[in-house]
Tab-separated table of C-alpha atoms in Angstrom:
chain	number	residue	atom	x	y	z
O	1	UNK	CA	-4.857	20.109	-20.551
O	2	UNK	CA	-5.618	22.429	-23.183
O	3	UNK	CA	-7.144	26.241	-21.988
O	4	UNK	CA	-10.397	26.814	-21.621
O	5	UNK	CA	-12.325	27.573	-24.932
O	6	UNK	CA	-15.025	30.433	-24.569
O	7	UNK	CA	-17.161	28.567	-26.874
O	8	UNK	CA	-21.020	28.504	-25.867
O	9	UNK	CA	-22.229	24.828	-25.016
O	10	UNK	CA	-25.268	23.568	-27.311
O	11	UNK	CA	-25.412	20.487	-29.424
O	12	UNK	CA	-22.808	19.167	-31.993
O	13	UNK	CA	-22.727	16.058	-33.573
O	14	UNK	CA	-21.620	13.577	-31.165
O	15	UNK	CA	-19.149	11.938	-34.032
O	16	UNK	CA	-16.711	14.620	-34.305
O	17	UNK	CA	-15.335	17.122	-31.359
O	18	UNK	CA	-11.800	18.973	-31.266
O	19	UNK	CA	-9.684	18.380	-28.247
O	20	UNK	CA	-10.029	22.036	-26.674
O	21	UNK	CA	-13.379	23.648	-26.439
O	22	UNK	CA	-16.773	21.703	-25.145
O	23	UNK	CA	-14.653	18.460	-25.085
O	24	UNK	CA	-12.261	19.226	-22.364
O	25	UNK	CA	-15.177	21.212	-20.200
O	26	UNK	CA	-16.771	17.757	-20.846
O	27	UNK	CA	-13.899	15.335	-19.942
O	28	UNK	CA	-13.575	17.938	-16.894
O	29	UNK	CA	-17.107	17.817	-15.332
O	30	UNK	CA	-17.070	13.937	-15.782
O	31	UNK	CA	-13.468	13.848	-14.126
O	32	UNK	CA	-14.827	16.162	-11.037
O	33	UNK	CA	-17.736	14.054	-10.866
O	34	UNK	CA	-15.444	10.988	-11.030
O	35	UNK	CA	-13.958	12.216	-7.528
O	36	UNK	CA	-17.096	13.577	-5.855
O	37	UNK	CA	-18.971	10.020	-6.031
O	38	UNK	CA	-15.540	8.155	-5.060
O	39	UNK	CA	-15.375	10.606	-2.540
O	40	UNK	CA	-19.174	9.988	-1.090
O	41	UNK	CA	-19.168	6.539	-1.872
O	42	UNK	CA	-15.923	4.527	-2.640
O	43	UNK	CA	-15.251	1.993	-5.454
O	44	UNK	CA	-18.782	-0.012	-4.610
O	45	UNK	CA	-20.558	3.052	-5.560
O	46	UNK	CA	-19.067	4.175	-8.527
O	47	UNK	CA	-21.325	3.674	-11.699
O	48	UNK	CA	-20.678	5.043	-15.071
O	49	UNK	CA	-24.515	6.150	-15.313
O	50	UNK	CA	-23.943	8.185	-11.723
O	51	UNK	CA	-21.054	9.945	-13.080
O	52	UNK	CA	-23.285	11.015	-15.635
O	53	UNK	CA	-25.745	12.060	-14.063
O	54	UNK	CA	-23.760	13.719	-11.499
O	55	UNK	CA	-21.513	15.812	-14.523
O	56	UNK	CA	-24.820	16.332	-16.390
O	57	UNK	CA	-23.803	14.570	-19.334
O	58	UNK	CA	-25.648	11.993	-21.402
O	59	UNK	CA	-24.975	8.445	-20.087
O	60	UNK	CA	-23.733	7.419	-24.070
O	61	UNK	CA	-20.917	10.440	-24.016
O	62	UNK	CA	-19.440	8.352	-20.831
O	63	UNK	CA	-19.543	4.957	-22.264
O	64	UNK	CA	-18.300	6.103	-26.021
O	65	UNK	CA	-15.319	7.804	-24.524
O	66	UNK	CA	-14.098	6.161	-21.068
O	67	UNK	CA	-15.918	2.895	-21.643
O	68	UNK	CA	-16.224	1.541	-18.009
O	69	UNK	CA	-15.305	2.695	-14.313
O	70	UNK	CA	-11.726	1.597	-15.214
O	71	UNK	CA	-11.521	3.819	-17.924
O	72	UNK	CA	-12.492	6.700	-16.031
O	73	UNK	CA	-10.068	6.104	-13.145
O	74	UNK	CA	-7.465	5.659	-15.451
O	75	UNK	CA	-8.341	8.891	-17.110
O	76	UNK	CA	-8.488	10.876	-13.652
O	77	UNK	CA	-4.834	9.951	-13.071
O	78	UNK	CA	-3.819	10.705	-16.652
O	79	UNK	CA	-5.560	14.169	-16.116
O	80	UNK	CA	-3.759	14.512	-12.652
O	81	UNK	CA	-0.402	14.079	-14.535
O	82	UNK	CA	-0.835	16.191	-16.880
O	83	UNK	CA	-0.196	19.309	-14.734
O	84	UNK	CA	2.986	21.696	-14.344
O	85	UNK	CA	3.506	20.528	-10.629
O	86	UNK	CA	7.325	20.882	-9.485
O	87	UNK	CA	8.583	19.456	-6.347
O	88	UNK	CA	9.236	21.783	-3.455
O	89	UNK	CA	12.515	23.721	-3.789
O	90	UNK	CA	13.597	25.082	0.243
O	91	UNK	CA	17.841	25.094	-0.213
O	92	UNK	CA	18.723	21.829	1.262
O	93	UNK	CA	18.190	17.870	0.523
O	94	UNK	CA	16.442	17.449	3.806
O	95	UNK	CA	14.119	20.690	3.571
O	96	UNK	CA	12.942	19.573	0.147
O	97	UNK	CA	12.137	15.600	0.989
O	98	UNK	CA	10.442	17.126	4.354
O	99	UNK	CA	8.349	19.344	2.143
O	100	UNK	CA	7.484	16.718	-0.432
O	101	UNK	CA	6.694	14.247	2.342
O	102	UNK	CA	4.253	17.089	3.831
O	103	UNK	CA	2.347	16.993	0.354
O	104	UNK	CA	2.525	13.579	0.140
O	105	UNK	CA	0.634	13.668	4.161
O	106	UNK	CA	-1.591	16.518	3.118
O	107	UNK	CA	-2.937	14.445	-0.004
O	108	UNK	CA	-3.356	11.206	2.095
O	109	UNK	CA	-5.302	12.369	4.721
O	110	UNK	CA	-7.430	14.845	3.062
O	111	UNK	CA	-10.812	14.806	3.470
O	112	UNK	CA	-13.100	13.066	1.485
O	113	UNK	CA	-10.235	10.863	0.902
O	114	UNK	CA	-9.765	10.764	-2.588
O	115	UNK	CA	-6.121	9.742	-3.155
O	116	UNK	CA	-6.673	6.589	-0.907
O	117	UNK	CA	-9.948	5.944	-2.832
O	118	UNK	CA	-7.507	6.122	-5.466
O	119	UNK	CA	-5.382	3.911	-4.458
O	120	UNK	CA	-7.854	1.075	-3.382
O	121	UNK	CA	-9.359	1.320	-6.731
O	122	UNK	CA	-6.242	0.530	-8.471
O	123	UNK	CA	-6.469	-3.123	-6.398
O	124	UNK	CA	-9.730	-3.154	-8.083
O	125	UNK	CA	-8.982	-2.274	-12.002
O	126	UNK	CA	-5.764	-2.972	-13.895
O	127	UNK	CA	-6.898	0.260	-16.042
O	128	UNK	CA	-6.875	2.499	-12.929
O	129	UNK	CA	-4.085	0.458	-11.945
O	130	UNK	CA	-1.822	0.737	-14.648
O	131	UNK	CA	-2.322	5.133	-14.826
O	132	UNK	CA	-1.640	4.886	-10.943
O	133	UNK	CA	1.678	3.440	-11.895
O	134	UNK	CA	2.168	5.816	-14.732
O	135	UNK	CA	1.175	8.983	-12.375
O	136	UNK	CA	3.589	7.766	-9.642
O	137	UNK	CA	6.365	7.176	-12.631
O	138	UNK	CA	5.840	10.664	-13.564
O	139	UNK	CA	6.073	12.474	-10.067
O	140	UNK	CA	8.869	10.601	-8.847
O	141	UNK	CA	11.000	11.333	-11.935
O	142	UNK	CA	10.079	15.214	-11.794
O	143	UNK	CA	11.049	14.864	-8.012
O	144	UNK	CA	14.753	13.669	-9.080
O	145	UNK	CA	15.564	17.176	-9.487
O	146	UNK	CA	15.524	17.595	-5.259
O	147	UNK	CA	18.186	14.768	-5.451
O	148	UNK	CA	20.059	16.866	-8.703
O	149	UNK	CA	20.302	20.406	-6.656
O	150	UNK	CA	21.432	18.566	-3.294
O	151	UNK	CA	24.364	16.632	-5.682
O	152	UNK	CA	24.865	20.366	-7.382
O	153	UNK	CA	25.285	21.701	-3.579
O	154	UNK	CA	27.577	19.038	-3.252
O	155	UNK	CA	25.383	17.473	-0.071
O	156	UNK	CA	25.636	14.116	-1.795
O	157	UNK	CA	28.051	12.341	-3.702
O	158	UNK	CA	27.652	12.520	-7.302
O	159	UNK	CA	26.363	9.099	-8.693
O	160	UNK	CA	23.798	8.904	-6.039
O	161	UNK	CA	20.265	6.922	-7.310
O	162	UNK	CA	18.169	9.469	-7.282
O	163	UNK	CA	15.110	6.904	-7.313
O	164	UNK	CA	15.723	4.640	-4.310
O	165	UNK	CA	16.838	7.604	-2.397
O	166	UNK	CA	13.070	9.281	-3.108
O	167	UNK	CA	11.348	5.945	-2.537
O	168	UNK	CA	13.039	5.525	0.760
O	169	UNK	CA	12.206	8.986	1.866
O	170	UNK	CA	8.309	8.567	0.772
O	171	UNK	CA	8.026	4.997	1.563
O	172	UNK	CA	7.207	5.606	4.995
O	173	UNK	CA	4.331	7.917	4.342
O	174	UNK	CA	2.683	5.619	2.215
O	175	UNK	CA	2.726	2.299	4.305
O	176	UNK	CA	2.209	3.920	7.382
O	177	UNK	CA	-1.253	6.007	5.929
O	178	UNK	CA	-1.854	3.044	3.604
O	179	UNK	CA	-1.210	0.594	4.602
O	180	UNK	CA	-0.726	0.305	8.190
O	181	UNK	CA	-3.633	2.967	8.280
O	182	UNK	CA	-1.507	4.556	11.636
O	183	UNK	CA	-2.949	7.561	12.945
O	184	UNK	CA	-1.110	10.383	11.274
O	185	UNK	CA	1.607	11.666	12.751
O	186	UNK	CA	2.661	15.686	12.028
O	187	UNK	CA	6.179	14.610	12.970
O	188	UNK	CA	6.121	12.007	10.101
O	189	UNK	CA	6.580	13.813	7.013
O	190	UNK	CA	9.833	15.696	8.895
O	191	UNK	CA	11.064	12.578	10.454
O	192	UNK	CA	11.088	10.446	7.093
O	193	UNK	CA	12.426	13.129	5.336
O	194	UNK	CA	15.935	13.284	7.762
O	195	UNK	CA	16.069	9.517	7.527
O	196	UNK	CA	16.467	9.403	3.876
O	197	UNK	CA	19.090	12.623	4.151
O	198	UNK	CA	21.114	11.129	7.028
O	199	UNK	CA	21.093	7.553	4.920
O	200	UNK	CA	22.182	9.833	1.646
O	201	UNK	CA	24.729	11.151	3.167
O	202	UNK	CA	26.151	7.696	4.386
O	203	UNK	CA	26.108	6.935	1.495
O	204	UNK	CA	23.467	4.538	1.418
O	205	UNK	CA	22.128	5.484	-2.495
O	206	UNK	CA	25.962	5.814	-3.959
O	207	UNK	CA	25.949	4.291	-7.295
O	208	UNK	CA	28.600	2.201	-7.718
O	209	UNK	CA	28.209	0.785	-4.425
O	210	UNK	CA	32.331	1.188	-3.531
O	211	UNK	CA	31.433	4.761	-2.715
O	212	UNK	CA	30.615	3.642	0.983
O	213	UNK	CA	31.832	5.793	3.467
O	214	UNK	CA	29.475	5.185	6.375
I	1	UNK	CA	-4.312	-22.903	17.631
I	2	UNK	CA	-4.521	-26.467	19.631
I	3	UNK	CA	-2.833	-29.100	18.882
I	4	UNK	CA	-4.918	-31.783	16.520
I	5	UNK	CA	-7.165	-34.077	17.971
I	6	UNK	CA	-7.070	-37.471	16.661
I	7	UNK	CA	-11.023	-37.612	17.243
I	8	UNK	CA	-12.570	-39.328	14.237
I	9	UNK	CA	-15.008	-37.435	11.984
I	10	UNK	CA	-18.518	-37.673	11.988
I	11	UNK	CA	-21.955	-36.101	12.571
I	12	UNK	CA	-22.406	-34.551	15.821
I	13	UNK	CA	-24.649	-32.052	16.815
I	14	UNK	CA	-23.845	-28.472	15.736
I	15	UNK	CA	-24.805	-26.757	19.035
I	16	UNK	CA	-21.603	-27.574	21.208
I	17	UNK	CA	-18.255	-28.494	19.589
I	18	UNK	CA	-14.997	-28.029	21.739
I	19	UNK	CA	-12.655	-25.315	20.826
I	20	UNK	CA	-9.760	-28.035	19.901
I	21	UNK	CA	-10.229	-30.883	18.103
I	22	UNK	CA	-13.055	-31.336	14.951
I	23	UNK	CA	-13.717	-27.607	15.627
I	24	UNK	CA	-10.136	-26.278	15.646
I	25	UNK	CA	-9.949	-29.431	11.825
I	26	UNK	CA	-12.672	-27.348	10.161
I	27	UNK	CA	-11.742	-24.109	10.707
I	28	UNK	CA	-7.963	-24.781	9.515
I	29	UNK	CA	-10.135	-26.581	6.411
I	30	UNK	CA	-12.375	-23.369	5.505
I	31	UNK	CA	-9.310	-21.036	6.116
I	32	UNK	CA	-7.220	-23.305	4.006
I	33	UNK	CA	-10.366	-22.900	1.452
I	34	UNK	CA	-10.145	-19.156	1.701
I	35	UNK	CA	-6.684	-18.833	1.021
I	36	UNK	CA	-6.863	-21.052	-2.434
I	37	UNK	CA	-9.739	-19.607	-3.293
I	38	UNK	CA	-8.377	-15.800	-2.673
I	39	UNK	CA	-5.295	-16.918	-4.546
I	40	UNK	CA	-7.491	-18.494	-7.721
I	41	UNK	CA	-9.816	-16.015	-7.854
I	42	UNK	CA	-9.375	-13.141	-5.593
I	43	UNK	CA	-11.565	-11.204	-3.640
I	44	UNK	CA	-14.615	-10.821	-6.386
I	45	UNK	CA	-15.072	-14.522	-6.763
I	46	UNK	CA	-14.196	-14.987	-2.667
I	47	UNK	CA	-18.181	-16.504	-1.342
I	48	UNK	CA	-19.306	-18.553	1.605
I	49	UNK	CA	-20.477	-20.946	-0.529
I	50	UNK	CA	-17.428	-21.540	-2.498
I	51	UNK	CA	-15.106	-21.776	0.560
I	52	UNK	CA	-17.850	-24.172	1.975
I	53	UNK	CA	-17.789	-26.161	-0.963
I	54	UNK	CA	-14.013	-26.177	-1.286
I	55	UNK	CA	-13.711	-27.257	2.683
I	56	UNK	CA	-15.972	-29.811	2.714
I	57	UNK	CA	-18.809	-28.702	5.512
I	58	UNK	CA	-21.840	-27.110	5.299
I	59	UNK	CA	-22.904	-23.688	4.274
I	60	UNK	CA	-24.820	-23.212	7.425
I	61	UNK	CA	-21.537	-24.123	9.315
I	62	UNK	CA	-19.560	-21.184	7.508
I	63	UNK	CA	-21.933	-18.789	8.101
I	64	UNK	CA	-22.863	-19.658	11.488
I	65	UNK	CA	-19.157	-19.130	12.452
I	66	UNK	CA	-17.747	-16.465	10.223
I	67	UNK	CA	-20.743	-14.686	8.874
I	68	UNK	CA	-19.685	-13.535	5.749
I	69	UNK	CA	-16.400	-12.676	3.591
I	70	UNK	CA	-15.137	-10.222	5.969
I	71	UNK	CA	-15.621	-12.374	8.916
I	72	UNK	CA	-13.354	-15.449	7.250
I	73	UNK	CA	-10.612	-12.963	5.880
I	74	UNK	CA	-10.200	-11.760	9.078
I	75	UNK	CA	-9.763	-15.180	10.970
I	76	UNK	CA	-7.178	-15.844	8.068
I	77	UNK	CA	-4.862	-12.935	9.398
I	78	UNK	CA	-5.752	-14.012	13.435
I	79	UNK	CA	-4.707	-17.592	12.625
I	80	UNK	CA	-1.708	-16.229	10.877
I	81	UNK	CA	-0.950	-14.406	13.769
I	82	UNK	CA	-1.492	-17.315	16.253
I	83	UNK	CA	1.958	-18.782	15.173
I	84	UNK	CA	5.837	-18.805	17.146
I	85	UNK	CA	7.261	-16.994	14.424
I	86	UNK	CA	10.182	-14.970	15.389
I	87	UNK	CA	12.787	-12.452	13.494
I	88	UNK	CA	15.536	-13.703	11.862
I	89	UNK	CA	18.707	-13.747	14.219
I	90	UNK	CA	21.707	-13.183	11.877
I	91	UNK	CA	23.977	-11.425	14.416
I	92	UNK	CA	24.261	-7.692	12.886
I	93	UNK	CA	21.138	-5.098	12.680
I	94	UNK	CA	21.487	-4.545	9.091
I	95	UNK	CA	21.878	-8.459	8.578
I	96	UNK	CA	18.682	-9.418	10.597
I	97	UNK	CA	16.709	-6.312	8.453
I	98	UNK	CA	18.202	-7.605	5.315
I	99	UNK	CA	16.856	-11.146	6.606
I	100	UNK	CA	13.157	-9.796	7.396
I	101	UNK	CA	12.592	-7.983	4.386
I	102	UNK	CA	14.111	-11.147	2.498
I	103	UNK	CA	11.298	-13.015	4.157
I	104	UNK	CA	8.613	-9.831	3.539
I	105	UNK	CA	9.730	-9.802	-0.700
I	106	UNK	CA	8.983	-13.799	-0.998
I	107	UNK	CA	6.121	-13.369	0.829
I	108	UNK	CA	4.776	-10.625	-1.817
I	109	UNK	CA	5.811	-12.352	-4.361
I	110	UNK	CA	5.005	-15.774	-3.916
I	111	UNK	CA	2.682	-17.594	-6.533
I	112	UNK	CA	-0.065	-17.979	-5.830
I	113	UNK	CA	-0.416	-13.606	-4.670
I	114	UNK	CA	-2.108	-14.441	-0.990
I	115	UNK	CA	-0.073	-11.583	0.208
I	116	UNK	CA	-1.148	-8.877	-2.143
I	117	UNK	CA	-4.604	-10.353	-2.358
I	118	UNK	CA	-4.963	-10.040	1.391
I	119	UNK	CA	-4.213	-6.414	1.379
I	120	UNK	CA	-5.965	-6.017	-1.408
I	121	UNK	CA	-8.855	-7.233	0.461
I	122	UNK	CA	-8.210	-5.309	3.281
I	123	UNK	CA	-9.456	-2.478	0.920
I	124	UNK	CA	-12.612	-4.199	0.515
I	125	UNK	CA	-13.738	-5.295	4.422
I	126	UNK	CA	-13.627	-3.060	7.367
I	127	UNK	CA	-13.553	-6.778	9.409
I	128	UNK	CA	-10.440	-7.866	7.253
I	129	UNK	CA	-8.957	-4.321	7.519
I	130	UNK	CA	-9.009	-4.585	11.521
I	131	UNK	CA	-7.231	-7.992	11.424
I	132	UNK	CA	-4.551	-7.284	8.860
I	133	UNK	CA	-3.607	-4.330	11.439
I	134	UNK	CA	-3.708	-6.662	14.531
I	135	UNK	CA	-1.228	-8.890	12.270
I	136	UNK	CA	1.502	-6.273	11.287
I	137	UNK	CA	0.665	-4.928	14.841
I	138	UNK	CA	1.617	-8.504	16.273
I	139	UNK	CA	4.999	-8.815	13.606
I	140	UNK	CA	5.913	-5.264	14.232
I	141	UNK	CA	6.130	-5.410	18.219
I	142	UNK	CA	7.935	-9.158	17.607
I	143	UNK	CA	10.711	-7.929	15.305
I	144	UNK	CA	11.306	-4.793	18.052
I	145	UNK	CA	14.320	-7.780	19.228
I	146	UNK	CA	16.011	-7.259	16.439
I	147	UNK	CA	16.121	-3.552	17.341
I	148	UNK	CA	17.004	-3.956	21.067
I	149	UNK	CA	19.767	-7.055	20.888
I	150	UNK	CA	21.068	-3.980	18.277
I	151	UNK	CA	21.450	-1.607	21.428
I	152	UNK	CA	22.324	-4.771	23.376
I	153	UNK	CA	25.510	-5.287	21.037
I	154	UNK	CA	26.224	-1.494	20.846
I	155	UNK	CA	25.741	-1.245	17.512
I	156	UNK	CA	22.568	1.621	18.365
I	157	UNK	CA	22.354	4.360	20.414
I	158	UNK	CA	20.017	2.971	23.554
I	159	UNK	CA	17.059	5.239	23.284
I	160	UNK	CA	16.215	3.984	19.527
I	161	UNK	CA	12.851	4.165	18.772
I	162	UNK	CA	12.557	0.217	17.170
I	163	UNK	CA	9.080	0.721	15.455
I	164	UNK	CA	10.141	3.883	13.482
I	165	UNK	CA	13.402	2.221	12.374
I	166	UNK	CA	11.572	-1.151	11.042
I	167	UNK	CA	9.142	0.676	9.472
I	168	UNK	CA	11.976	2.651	7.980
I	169	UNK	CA	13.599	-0.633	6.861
I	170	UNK	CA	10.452	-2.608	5.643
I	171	UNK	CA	8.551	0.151	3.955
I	172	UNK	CA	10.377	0.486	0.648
I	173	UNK	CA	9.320	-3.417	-0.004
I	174	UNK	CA	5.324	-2.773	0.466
I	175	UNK	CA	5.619	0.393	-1.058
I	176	UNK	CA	7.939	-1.114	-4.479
I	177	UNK	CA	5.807	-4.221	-4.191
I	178	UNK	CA	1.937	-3.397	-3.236
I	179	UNK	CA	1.437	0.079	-4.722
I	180	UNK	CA	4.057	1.274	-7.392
I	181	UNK	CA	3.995	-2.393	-8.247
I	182	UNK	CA	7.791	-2.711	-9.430
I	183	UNK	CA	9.551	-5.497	-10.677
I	184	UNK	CA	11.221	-7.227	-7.597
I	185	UNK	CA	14.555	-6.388	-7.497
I	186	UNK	CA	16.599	-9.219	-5.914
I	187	UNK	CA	18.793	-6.633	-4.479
I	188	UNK	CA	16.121	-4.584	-2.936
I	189	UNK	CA	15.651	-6.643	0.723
I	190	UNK	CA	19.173	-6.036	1.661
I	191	UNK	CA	19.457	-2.412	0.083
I	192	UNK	CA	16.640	-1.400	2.670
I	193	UNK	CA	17.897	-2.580	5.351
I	194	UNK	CA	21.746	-1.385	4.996
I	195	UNK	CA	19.646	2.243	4.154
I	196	UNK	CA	17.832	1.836	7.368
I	197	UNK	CA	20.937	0.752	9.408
I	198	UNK	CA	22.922	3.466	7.881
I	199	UNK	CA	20.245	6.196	9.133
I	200	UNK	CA	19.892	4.334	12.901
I	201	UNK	CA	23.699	4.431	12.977
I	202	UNK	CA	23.854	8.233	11.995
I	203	UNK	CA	20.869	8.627	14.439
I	204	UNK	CA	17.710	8.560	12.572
I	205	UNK	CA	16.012	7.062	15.300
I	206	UNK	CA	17.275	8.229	18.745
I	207	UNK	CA	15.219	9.394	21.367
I	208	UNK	CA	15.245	11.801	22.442
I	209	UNK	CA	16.519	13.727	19.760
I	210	UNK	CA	19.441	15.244	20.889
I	211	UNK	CA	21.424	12.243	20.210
I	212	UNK	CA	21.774	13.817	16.646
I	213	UNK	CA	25.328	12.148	15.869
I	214	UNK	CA	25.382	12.344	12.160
């Protein structure tokens, strides 16, 4: 995101507009309202012409520049990535994946629920789809660092795969909230968290696999 | 379901049909209609009238008995349920988890995507949602064998929680597979399941949890 530009809103020729300035106050107002109507009324009742209205923007400005309701869930998730988030740091492998999970449990069950509105979109649109998959992508690789520090501490063994070890610890958050739509459980985010530590240090992520020393 | 009745078709009047029998014929026709039809064209081109057409009865009969969409989706998962499966038996915890989740990653991967395009759907239906729960409900409290013939052999402490440690074991696969949407990784079946019987071994799952043995 590029700062805010204190330059007063009025017309401009709808041809031409810099990055900064009136178009990122534009692409954020549509964005927000993007969220409020999946909030209020899912997938079903998300129109291009109610974001607009809702963002107070002309109905054209949406269509020229996100095109459809996939392009403008594929935009909120390339807005959402495009952040300075860092993974919790607390001092141990366990601490941090217990955090994370905790964010992860916060986001999922927050209401109105946007993140699983999210998420059922992306069955609907292969736009919204495909920027889910490159949002994920993202926060999982920035989260590798957890697995770097606890290798650094020398809680792990050193060729440990950072990836499956963060998918197994997160996994559990997102099938049971998801998918299995369980009610949530506080303990969760904790519990998943030592299951993926206690599997780490077994040894279950060593990379190459002779490194077994369950 | 009943076993098949060798009755032979014909009219008969619509009012009073036994549950076995023609009944018990049509309804595995129209939920062998929505399946193809799901897989062909997923949910948006899913209709009464095309899985009508497709079984071979009448419109009226379809909607008489399931209503709408949401109605047939979620006879799909109660039939599915309505089945002897059982867990693999393989003689180890880790290889019985590595056999389920082989059996979970060809399901969500098979050609046609039924699997994905009934959760998928389950986004889309409160009435499907509901069933698909009673379903992995139904799988989840079957596969708890494989959890106590574990304790049985010794290989577990006995107070291990069985539903926490297969959905330990099995969420990776809907997690890699449904949402982040990887590649399936040939390896990735047994993987979870030696990371989940690492963790039960070190104690993951005992109850209560001073059995911390790691």
């Amino acid at each position: 995101m590029t700062p805010t530009d204190p330059e007063p809103e009025g017309p401009r020729p709808p041809a031409r507009r810099r990055p900064g300035g009136r178009t990122a106050r534009i692409r954020r107002q549509v964005l927000d309202a993007v969220l409020a109507e999946l909030g209020e009324h899912g997938y079903d009742g998300l129109t291009t012409d109610a974001v607009a209205a809702r963002a107070g923007v002309h109905r054209t400005t949406v269509y020229r520049r996100w095109r459809d309701v996939g392009g403008l869930l594929a935009d909120v998730h390339d807005a959402a990535g495009d952040d300075d988030w860092q993974p919790p740091e607390t001092g141990s492998l366990e601490g941090d994946l217990a955090a994370l999970n905790q964010e992860i449990q916060t986001a999922l069950t927050a209401r109105p629920p946007i993140m699983t509105a999210l998420i059922a979109a992306s069955f609907r649109s292969e736009k919204a789809a495909q920027a889910q998959q490159r949002l994920w992508e993202d926060r999982y690789a920035r989260c590798e660092t957890i697995v770097s520090r606890a290798v650094r501490r020398g809680e792990l063994p050193p060729h440990t795969d950072a990836r499956r070890l963060l998918i197994a610890a997160t996994a559990p958050l997102y099938h049971q909230l998801v998918l299995l739509r369980m009610t949530p459980d506080p303990r969760l985010p904790g519990r998943a968290a030592r299951t993926a530590a206690l599997a780490a240090a077994a040894g279950a992520f060593a990379e190459p696999p002779s490194a077994d020393d369950a």
